PDB file of C-alpha atoms in Angstrom:
ATOM      1  CA  MET Y   1      27.093 -30.428 -23.319  1.00 49.00           C
ATOM      2  CA  THR Y   2      29.700 -27.719 -23.961  1.00 70.00           C
ATOM      3  CA  GLU Y   3      29.345 -25.994 -27.327  1.00 79.00           C
ATOM      4  CA  PRO Y   4      32.269 -26.639 -29.676  1.00 88.00           C
ATOM      5  CA  LEU Y   5      35.165 -24.250 -30.018  1.00 95.00           C
ATOM      6  CA  ARG Y   6      35.142 -22.350 -33.305  1.00 96.00           C
ATOM      7  CA  LEU Y   7      38.264 -22.730 -35.437  1.00 97.00           C
ATOM      8  CA  LEU Y   8      38.368 -19.969 -38.037  1.00 97.00           C
ATOM      9  CA  CYS Y   9      40.507 -21.052 -41.012  1.00 98.00           C
ATOM     10  CA  PHE Y  10      41.935 -18.556 -43.510  1.00 97.00           C
ATOM     11  CA  PRO Y  11      43.316 -19.569 -46.942  1.00 94.00           C
ATOM     12  CA  TYR Y  12      46.547 -18.586 -48.657  1.00 92.00           C
ATOM     13  CA  ALA Y  13      46.660 -16.172 -51.604  1.00 87.00           C
ATOM     14  CA  GLY Y  14      44.685 -17.676 -54.472  1.00 86.00           C
ATOM     15  CA  GLY Y  15      43.386 -20.421 -52.203  1.00 88.00           C
ATOM     16  CA  ASN Y  16      39.892 -21.714 -51.537  1.00 92.00           C
ATOM     17  CA  ALA Y  17      38.873 -21.857 -47.883  1.00 95.00           C
ATOM     18  CA  GLN Y  18      36.640 -24.845 -48.643  1.00 94.00           C
ATOM     19  CA  THR Y  19      39.764 -27.030 -48.583  1.00 94.00           C
ATOM     20  CA  TYR Y  20      39.476 -26.788 -44.795  1.00 97.00           C
ATOM     21  CA  VAL Y  21      36.157 -28.666 -44.858  1.00 96.00           C
ATOM     22  CA  ARG Y  22      38.089 -31.967 -44.987  1.00 96.00           C
ATOM     23  CA  TRP Y  23      39.622 -31.089 -41.619  1.00 97.00           C
ATOM     24  CA  ARG Y  24      36.252 -31.761 -39.999  1.00 95.00           C
ATOM     25  CA  ARG Y  25      36.648 -35.524 -40.463  1.00 93.00           C
ATOM     26  CA  HIS Y  26      39.908 -35.466 -38.507  1.00 93.00           C
ATOM     27  CA  LEU Y  27      38.950 -33.241 -35.587  1.00 94.00           C
ATOM     28  CA  GLY Y  28      36.706 -34.103 -32.694  1.00 88.00           C
ATOM     29  CA  PRO Y  29      33.113 -32.868 -32.347  1.00 91.00           C
ATOM     30  CA  ASP Y  30      34.276 -30.241 -29.860  1.00 93.00           C
ATOM     31  CA  ILE Y  31      35.904 -28.244 -32.680  1.00 95.00           C
ATOM     32  CA  GLU Y  32      33.760 -26.522 -35.309  1.00 95.00           C
ATOM     33  CA  VAL Y  33      35.864 -25.821 -38.414  1.00 97.00           C
ATOM     34  CA  CYS Y  34      34.773 -22.532 -40.005  1.00 96.00           C
ATOM     35  CA  PRO Y  35      36.327 -21.872 -43.443  1.00 96.00           C
ATOM     36  CA  MET Y  36      36.796 -18.107 -43.845  1.00 96.00           C
ATOM     37  CA  GLN Y  37      36.145 -17.660 -47.553  1.00 95.00           C
ATOM     38  CA  LEU Y  38      37.226 -14.319 -48.973  1.00 93.00           C
ATOM     39  CA  PRO Y  39      35.265 -12.301 -51.565  1.00 92.00           C
ATOM     40  CA  GLY Y  40      36.036 -13.436 -55.101  1.00 90.00           C
ATOM     41  CA  HIS Y  41      37.020 -16.953 -53.995  1.00 89.00           C
ATOM     42  CA  GLY Y  42      35.213 -20.289 -54.187  1.00 89.00           C
ATOM     43  CA  GLU Y  43      31.470 -19.933 -53.643  1.00 92.00           C
ATOM     44  CA  ARG Y  44      31.989 -16.140 -53.425  1.00 93.00           C
ATOM     45  CA  ILE Y  45      33.608 -15.876 -56.859  1.00 88.00           C
ATOM     46  CA  GLY Y  46      30.818 -13.592 -58.072  1.00 89.00           C
ATOM     47  CA  GLU Y  47      31.839 -10.933 -55.520  1.00 92.00           C
ATOM     48  CA  THR Y  48      34.484  -8.278 -56.103  1.00 92.00           C
ATOM     49  CA  PRO Y  49      37.825  -9.361 -54.613  1.00 93.00           C
ATOM     50  CA  ARG Y  50      39.277  -7.048 -51.962  1.00 93.00           C
ATOM     51  CA  HIS Y  51      42.827  -5.822 -52.418  1.00 92.00           C
ATOM     52  CA  ARG Y  52      42.953  -3.262 -49.586  1.00 92.00           C
ATOM     53  CA  TRP Y  53      43.488  -4.446 -46.019  1.00 93.00           C
ATOM     54  CA  ASP Y  54      40.761  -2.164 -44.693  1.00 92.00           C
ATOM     55  CA  ASP Y  55      38.262  -3.803 -47.044  1.00 92.00           C
ATOM     56  CA  LEU Y  56      39.436  -7.331 -46.271  1.00 92.00           C
ATOM     57  CA  LEU Y  57      39.160  -6.758 -42.544  1.00 93.00           C
ATOM     58  CA  ALA Y  58      35.781  -5.054 -42.930  1.00 92.00           C
ATOM     59  CA  ASP Y  59      34.510  -8.208 -44.637  1.00 92.00           C
ATOM     60  CA  VAL Y  60      35.628 -10.562 -41.863  1.00 91.00           C
ATOM     61  CA  ARG Y  61      34.804  -8.101 -39.067  1.00 91.00           C
ATOM     62  CA  THR Y  62      31.065  -8.521 -39.715  1.00 86.00           C
ATOM     63  CA  ARG Y  63      31.371 -12.285 -39.210  1.00 88.00           C
ATOM     64  CA  LEU Y  64      33.546 -11.984 -36.129  1.00 90.00           C
ATOM     65  CA  ALA Y  65      30.945  -9.845 -34.391  1.00 86.00           C
ATOM     66  CA  SER Y  66      28.466 -12.732 -34.275  1.00 86.00           C
ATOM     67  CA  TRP Y  67      31.020 -15.357 -33.263  1.00 89.00           C
ATOM     68  CA  THR Y  68      32.114 -14.150 -29.862  1.00 89.00           C
ATOM     69  CA  ASP Y  69      29.576 -16.216 -27.930  1.00 90.00           C
ATOM     70  CA  ARG Y  70      31.972 -19.151 -27.526  1.00 92.00           C
ATOM     71  CA  PRO Y  71      35.730 -19.796 -27.555  1.00 95.00           C
ATOM     72  CA  VAL Y  72      37.544 -19.049 -30.816  1.00 96.00           C
ATOM     73  CA  ALA Y  73      40.854 -20.218 -32.270  1.00 98.00           C
ATOM     74  CA  LEU Y  74      42.332 -19.067 -35.568  1.00 98.00           C
ATOM     75  CA  PHE Y  75      44.448 -20.763 -38.236  1.00 98.00           C
ATOM     76  CA  GLY Y  76      45.820 -19.259 -41.422  1.00 98.00           C
ATOM     77  CA  HIS Y  77      48.444 -20.128 -44.007  1.00 97.00           C
ATOM     78  CA  SER Y  78      50.595 -17.528 -45.807  1.00 94.00           C
ATOM     79  CA  LEU Y  79      48.273 -14.556 -46.515  1.00 94.00           C
ATOM     80  CA  GLY Y  80      45.800 -16.342 -44.244  1.00 96.00           C
ATOM     81  CA  ALA Y  81      48.288 -16.160 -41.368  1.00 98.00           C
ATOM     82  CA  LEU Y  82      48.255 -12.360 -41.545  1.00 97.00           C
ATOM     83  CA  LEU Y  83      44.454 -12.378 -41.694  1.00 97.00           C
ATOM     84  CA  ALA Y  84      44.229 -14.707 -38.704  1.00 98.00           C
ATOM     85  CA  PHE Y  85      46.635 -12.475 -36.767  1.00 98.00           C
ATOM     86  CA  GLU Y  86      44.741  -9.272 -37.557  1.00 97.00           C
ATOM     87  CA  CYS Y  87      41.415 -10.924 -36.701  1.00 97.00           C
ATOM     88  CA  ALA Y  88      42.850 -12.079 -33.375  1.00 98.00           C
ATOM     89  CA  ARG Y  89      43.760  -8.453 -32.668  1.00 97.00           C
ATOM     90  CA  ILE Y  90      40.235  -7.345 -33.623  1.00 96.00           C
ATOM     91  CA  LEU Y  91      38.724  -9.906 -31.246  1.00 96.00           C
ATOM     92  CA  VAL Y  92      40.825  -8.531 -28.402  1.00 96.00           C
ATOM     93  CA  ALA Y  93      40.515  -4.809 -29.167  1.00 95.00           C
ATOM     94  CA  GLU Y  94      36.856  -4.675 -30.178  1.00 94.00           C
ATOM     95  CA  HIS Y  95      35.242  -7.565 -28.301  1.00 94.00           C
ATOM     96  CA  GLY Y  96      37.497  -8.165 -25.326  1.00 94.00           C
ATOM     97  CA  VAL Y  97      37.911 -11.775 -26.442  1.00 94.00           C
ATOM     98  CA  GLN Y  98      41.336 -13.420 -26.257  1.00 95.00           C
ATOM     99  CA  PRO Y  99      41.556 -16.363 -28.705  1.00 97.00           C
ATOM    100  CA  VAL Y 100      42.151 -19.826 -27.293  1.00 96.00           C
ATOM    101  CA  ARG Y 101      45.128 -20.089 -29.662  1.00 98.00           C
ATOM    102  CA  LEU Y 102      46.491 -18.460 -32.797  1.00 98.00           C
ATOM    103  CA  LEU Y 103      48.060 -20.823 -35.335  1.00 98.00           C
ATOM    104  CA  VAL Y 104      50.052 -19.073 -38.070  1.00 98.00           C
ATOM    105  CA  SER Y 105      51.481 -21.075 -40.946  1.00 98.00           C
ATOM    106  CA  GLY Y 106      53.905 -20.371 -43.775  1.00 96.00           C
ATOM    107  CA  HIS Y 107      54.409 -16.649 -43.184  1.00 97.00           C
ATOM    108  CA  ARG Y 108      57.163 -14.592 -41.613  1.00 96.00           C
ATOM    109  CA  ALA Y 109      56.310 -12.664 -38.449  1.00 98.00           C
ATOM    110  CA  PRO Y 110      54.272  -9.586 -39.404  1.00 97.00           C
ATOM    111  CA  HIS Y 111      56.826  -7.001 -38.265  1.00 97.00           C
ATOM    112  CA  LEU Y 112      59.515  -8.388 -40.582  1.00 97.00           C
ATOM    113  CA  PRO Y 113      60.012  -6.777 -44.008  1.00 92.00           C
ATOM    114  CA  LEU Y 114      58.934  -8.344 -47.282  1.00 87.00           C
ATOM    115  CA  ARG Y 115      61.906  -9.967 -49.011  1.00 81.00           C
ATOM    116  CA  GLU Y 116      60.203 -11.650 -51.984  1.00 77.00           C
ATOM    117  CA  GLU Y 117      59.898 -10.035 -55.403  1.00 76.00           C
ATOM    118  CA  VAL Y 118      56.825  -7.767 -55.608  1.00 81.00           C
ATOM    119  CA  LEU Y 119      54.438  -8.942 -58.337  1.00 81.00           C
ATOM    120  CA  HIS Y 120      51.084  -7.245 -57.945  1.00 81.00           C
ATOM    121  CA  HIS Y 121      51.960  -4.182 -60.095  1.00 83.00           C
ATOM    122  CA  LEU Y 122      53.137  -6.195 -63.128  1.00 83.00           C
ATOM    123  CA  PRO Y 123      51.135  -6.334 -66.414  1.00 84.00           C
ATOM    124  CA  ASP Y 124      48.797  -9.317 -66.637  1.00 81.00           C
ATOM    125  CA  PRO Y 125      50.981 -11.639 -68.783  1.00 79.00           C
ATOM    126  CA  GLU Y 126      54.099 -11.028 -66.699  1.00 83.00           C
ATOM    127  CA  PHE Y 127      52.161 -11.248 -63.438  1.00 82.00           C
ATOM    128  CA  LEU Y 128      50.752 -14.659 -64.378  1.00 80.00           C
ATOM    129  CA  ALA Y 129      54.108 -15.889 -65.662  1.00 78.00           C
ATOM    130  CA  ARG Y 130      55.945 -14.928 -62.447  1.00 80.00           C
ATOM    131  CA  LEU Y 131      53.135 -16.310 -60.327  1.00 78.00           C
ATOM    132  CA  SER Y 132      53.268 -19.612 -62.193  1.00 75.00           C
ATOM    133  CA  GLU Y 133      56.890 -19.943 -61.086  1.00 74.00           C
ATOM    134  CA  ARG Y 134      55.712 -19.818 -57.457  1.00 71.00           C
ATOM    135  CA  SER Y 135      52.393 -21.643 -57.620  1.00 67.00           C
ATOM    136  CA  ARG Y 136      51.950 -25.293 -58.555  1.00 62.00           C
ATOM    137  CA  THR Y 137      48.190 -24.707 -58.696  1.00 59.00           C
ATOM    138  CA  LEU Y 138      48.489 -21.984 -61.310  1.00 59.00           C
ATOM    139  CA  ARG Y 139      50.968 -24.016 -63.373  1.00 56.00           C
ATOM    140  CA  ALA Y 140      48.340 -26.757 -63.541  1.00 54.00           C
ATOM    141  CA  LEU Y 141      45.697 -24.342 -64.856  1.00 60.00           C
ATOM    142  CA  THR Y 142      46.458 -24.185 -68.570  1.00 62.00           C
ATOM    143  CA  ASP Y 143      43.018 -23.013 -69.757  1.00 66.00           C
ATOM    144  CA  PRO Y 144      43.497 -19.333 -70.749  1.00 71.00           C
ATOM    145  CA  GLU Y 145      39.863 -18.454 -70.023  1.00 73.00           C
ATOM    146  CA  PHE Y 146      39.986 -19.949 -66.540  1.00 70.00           C
ATOM    147  CA  ARG Y 147      43.227 -18.095 -65.828  1.00 72.00           C
ATOM    148  CA  LYS Y 148      41.535 -14.893 -66.975  1.00 75.00           C
ATOM    149  CA  LEU Y 149      38.633 -15.599 -64.616  1.00 78.00           C
ATOM    150  CA  LEU Y 150      41.009 -16.051 -61.667  1.00 81.00           C
ATOM    151  CA  LEU Y 151      43.197 -13.041 -62.468  1.00 85.00           C
ATOM    152  CA  PRO Y 152      41.250 -10.378 -60.463  1.00 87.00           C
ATOM    153  CA  MET Y 153      41.226 -12.608 -57.389  1.00 89.00           C
ATOM    154  CA  LEU Y 154      44.921 -13.454 -57.674  1.00 89.00           C
ATOM    155  CA  ARG Y 155      45.940  -9.849 -58.202  1.00 90.00           C
ATOM    156  CA  ALA Y 156      43.813  -8.725 -55.250  1.00 92.00           C
ATOM    157  CA  ASP Y 157      45.334 -11.381 -52.969  1.00 91.00           C
ATOM    158  CA  PHE Y 158      48.899 -10.538 -53.924  1.00 90.00           C
ATOM    159  CA  THR Y 159      48.229  -6.816 -53.646  1.00 91.00           C
ATOM    160  CA  ALA Y 160      46.962  -7.340 -50.106  1.00 92.00           C
ATOM    161  CA  SER Y 161      49.860  -9.617 -49.218  1.00 91.00           C
ATOM    162  CA  GLU Y 162      52.550  -7.364 -50.670  1.00 91.00           C
ATOM    163  CA  THR Y 163      51.175  -4.087 -49.314  1.00 92.00           C
ATOM    164  CA  TYR Y 164      50.534  -5.259 -45.760  1.00 95.00           C
ATOM    165  CA  ALA Y 165      51.817  -2.678 -43.276  1.00 94.00           C
ATOM    166  CA  TYR Y 166      52.333  -3.834 -39.718  1.00 96.00           C
ATOM    167  CA  VAL Y 167      51.056  -1.476 -37.014  1.00 96.00           C
ATOM    168  CA  GLU Y 168      52.526  -1.817 -33.521  1.00 96.00           C
ATOM    169  CA  ARG Y 169      49.932  -2.741 -30.896  1.00 95.00           C
ATOM    170  CA  PRO Y 170      50.046  -4.563 -27.554  1.00 96.00           C
ATOM    171  CA  PRO Y 171      50.884  -8.249 -28.015  1.00 97.00           C
ATOM    172  CA  LEU Y 172      48.323 -10.986 -27.663  1.00 98.00           C
ATOM    173  CA  SER Y 173      48.324 -13.081 -24.500  1.00 97.00           C
ATOM    174  CA  CYS Y 174      47.054 -16.312 -26.048  1.00 97.00           C
ATOM    175  CA  PRO Y 175      49.308 -19.221 -27.024  1.00 97.00           C
ATOM    176  CA  VAL Y 176      50.756 -18.891 -30.530  1.00 98.00           C
ATOM    177  CA  THR Y 177      51.914 -21.795 -32.686  1.00 98.00           C
ATOM    178  CA  ALA Y 178      53.906 -21.055 -35.843  1.00 98.00           C
ATOM    179  CA  LEU Y 179      53.961 -23.828 -38.459  1.00 98.00           C
ATOM    180  CA  GLY Y 180      56.459 -24.024 -41.298  1.00 97.00           C
ATOM    181  CA  GLY Y 181      57.961 -26.187 -44.000  1.00 96.00           C
ATOM    182  CA  GLU Y 182      61.589 -27.118 -43.485  1.00 95.00           C
ATOM    183  CA  GLN Y 183      62.261 -26.651 -47.220  1.00 94.00           C
ATOM    184  CA  ASP Y 184      60.172 -23.493 -47.639  1.00 93.00           C
ATOM    185  CA  ALA Y 185      62.307 -21.053 -49.643  1.00 89.00           C
ATOM    186  CA  ASP Y 186      59.856 -18.211 -48.960  1.00 89.00           C
ATOM    187  CA  VAL Y 187      59.840 -18.401 -45.158  1.00 94.00           C
ATOM    188  CA  SER Y 188      62.717 -19.468 -42.947  1.00 95.00           C
ATOM    189  CA  LEU Y 189      62.236 -21.109 -39.567  1.00 94.00           C
ATOM    190  CA  ALA Y 190      63.945 -18.069 -38.023  1.00 96.00           C
ATOM    191  CA  GLU Y 191      61.315 -15.795 -39.587  1.00 97.00           C
ATOM    192  CA  LEU Y 192      58.613 -18.060 -38.180  1.00 97.00           C
ATOM    193  CA  SER Y 193      60.227 -18.045 -34.745  1.00 98.00           C
ATOM    194  CA  ALA Y 194      59.947 -14.254 -34.745  1.00 98.00           C
ATOM    195  CA  TRP Y 195      56.188 -14.628 -34.181  1.00 98.00           C
ATOM    196  CA  GLN Y 196      57.104 -15.095 -30.518  1.00 98.00           C
ATOM    197  CA  ARG Y 197      57.298 -11.318 -30.249  1.00 97.00           C
ATOM    198  CA  HIS Y 198      53.528 -11.068 -30.751  1.00 98.00           C
ATOM    199  CA  THR Y 199      52.347 -12.842 -27.616  1.00 98.00           C
ATOM    200  CA  THR Y 200      53.078 -12.740 -23.923  1.00 97.00           C
ATOM    201  CA  GLY Y 201      51.734 -16.272 -23.718  1.00 97.00           C
ATOM    202  CA  PRO Y 202      53.336 -19.581 -24.683  1.00 97.00           C
ATOM    203  CA  PHE Y 203      54.939 -19.844 -28.108  1.00 98.00           C
ATOM    204  CA  GLU Y 204      56.108 -22.824 -30.108  1.00 98.00           C
ATOM    205  CA  LEU Y 205      57.443 -23.554 -33.582  1.00 98.00           C
ATOM    206  CA  ALA Y 206      56.236 -26.682 -35.374  1.00 97.00           C
ATOM    207  CA  ALA Y 207      58.340 -27.683 -38.399  1.00 96.00           C
ATOM    208  CA  PHE Y 208      57.118 -30.027 -41.145  1.00 97.00           C
ATOM    209  CA  GLU Y 209      58.805 -31.821 -43.997  1.00 95.00           C
ATOM    210  CA  GLY Y 210      58.061 -29.949 -47.219  1.00 94.00           C
ATOM    211  CA  ASP Y 211      58.098 -26.617 -49.009  1.00 92.00           C
ATOM    212  CA  HIS Y 212      55.681 -23.690 -48.804  1.00 91.00           C
ATOM    213  CA  PHE Y 213      52.742 -25.955 -49.651  1.00 90.00           C
ATOM    214  CA  PHE Y 214      53.350 -28.467 -46.868  1.00 94.00           C
ATOM    215  CA  VAL Y 215      49.921 -27.375 -45.615  1.00 94.00           C
ATOM    216  CA  ASP Y 216      48.437 -29.218 -48.623  1.00 92.00           C
ATOM    217  CA  ASP Y 217      50.972 -32.024 -49.057  1.00 92.00           C
ATOM    218  CA  ALA Y 218      51.006 -32.998 -45.375  1.00 94.00           C
ATOM    219  CA  TRP Y 219      47.567 -31.729 -44.454  1.00 96.00           C
ATOM    220  CA  LYS Y 220      46.637 -34.706 -42.274  1.00 96.00           C
ATOM    221  CA  THR Y 221      49.767 -34.173 -40.185  1.00 96.00           C
ATOM    222  CA  VAL Y 222      48.970 -30.462 -39.976  1.00 97.00           C
ATOM    223  CA  VAL Y 223      45.410 -31.212 -38.839  1.00 97.00           C
ATOM    224  CA  ALA Y 224      46.695 -33.638 -36.214  1.00 96.00           C
ATOM    225  CA  THR Y 225      49.026 -30.931 -34.918  1.00 97.00           C
ATOM    226  CA  VAL Y 226      46.233 -28.364 -34.834  1.00 97.00           C
ATOM    227  CA  GLY Y 227      43.886 -30.783 -33.070  1.00 96.00           C
ATOM    228  CA  ASP Y 228      46.540 -31.681 -30.533  1.00 95.00           C
ATOM    229  CA  ARG Y 229      47.210 -28.022 -29.731  1.00 96.00           C
ATOM    230  CA  LEU Y 230      43.494 -27.352 -29.357  1.00 95.00           C
ATOM    231  CA  GLY Y 231      43.035 -30.395 -27.169  1.00 89.00           C
ATOM    232  CA  SER Y 232      40.926 -32.524 -29.463  1.00 61.00           C
ATOM    233  CA  ARG Y 233      41.318 -35.077 -32.220  1.00 43.00           C
ATOM    234  CA  THR Y 234      39.040 -37.755 -33.566  1.00 42.00           C
ATOM    235  CA  GLY Y 235      39.269 -40.653 -31.171  1.00 37.00           C
ATOM    236  CA  SER Y 236      41.263 -38.642 -28.621  1.00 38.00           C
ATOM    237  CA  THR Y 237      39.731 -35.787 -26.712  1.00 35.00           C
ATOM    238  CA  ARG Y 238      41.674 -33.850 -24.097  1.00 33.00           C
ATOM    239  CA  ARG Y 239      40.555 -30.903 -21.985  1.00 30.00           C
TER     240      ARG Y 239
END
């Protein structure tokens, strides 16, 4: 029996990669969902969050090295899309492994400039207030002590996201699927379409009803799309 493809799943800023565990019920046995938890998040909350890209990539690079023994696909939303993209480039450059597919969600193409307000340098109260305007999750967290606990992780994530510097390298050759919310004020469909520049292989744009958090609100539809593009869904397996 063929070993399952590994699907590495990266969370958005402030997110918990364990939310991807529920995807396993909706994908066939030939896809192994691997949540890529970052330091300072979820079960790794006791670790120091990483705010520098070199440190973030060093953390995931150690895991990638042991996962090149079978086919790999990558999915990431928002900050996770950048991480998935950079990890795909690491797989190619350092291991000679071209991903089966790269799925990038809710983030402009990496070569495009940041157009949102920069938050990571703001004092704590202002940082949390501005972030609450963007994040439904943070607005729901009214406990001051819990907010204080999450602050280092949130600031690290937004520092990484807002200081990302694209470096020109040869494009990937794997298929790339860009996913986006039709009402996402942060990322336009045109900015998502610009991901086409980063592969010589097939490219497609998949649009969903919803705002930036369509990945949560319509997660079953997102999973079905991912499974279809990877050739497997519960009850329907294609090769």
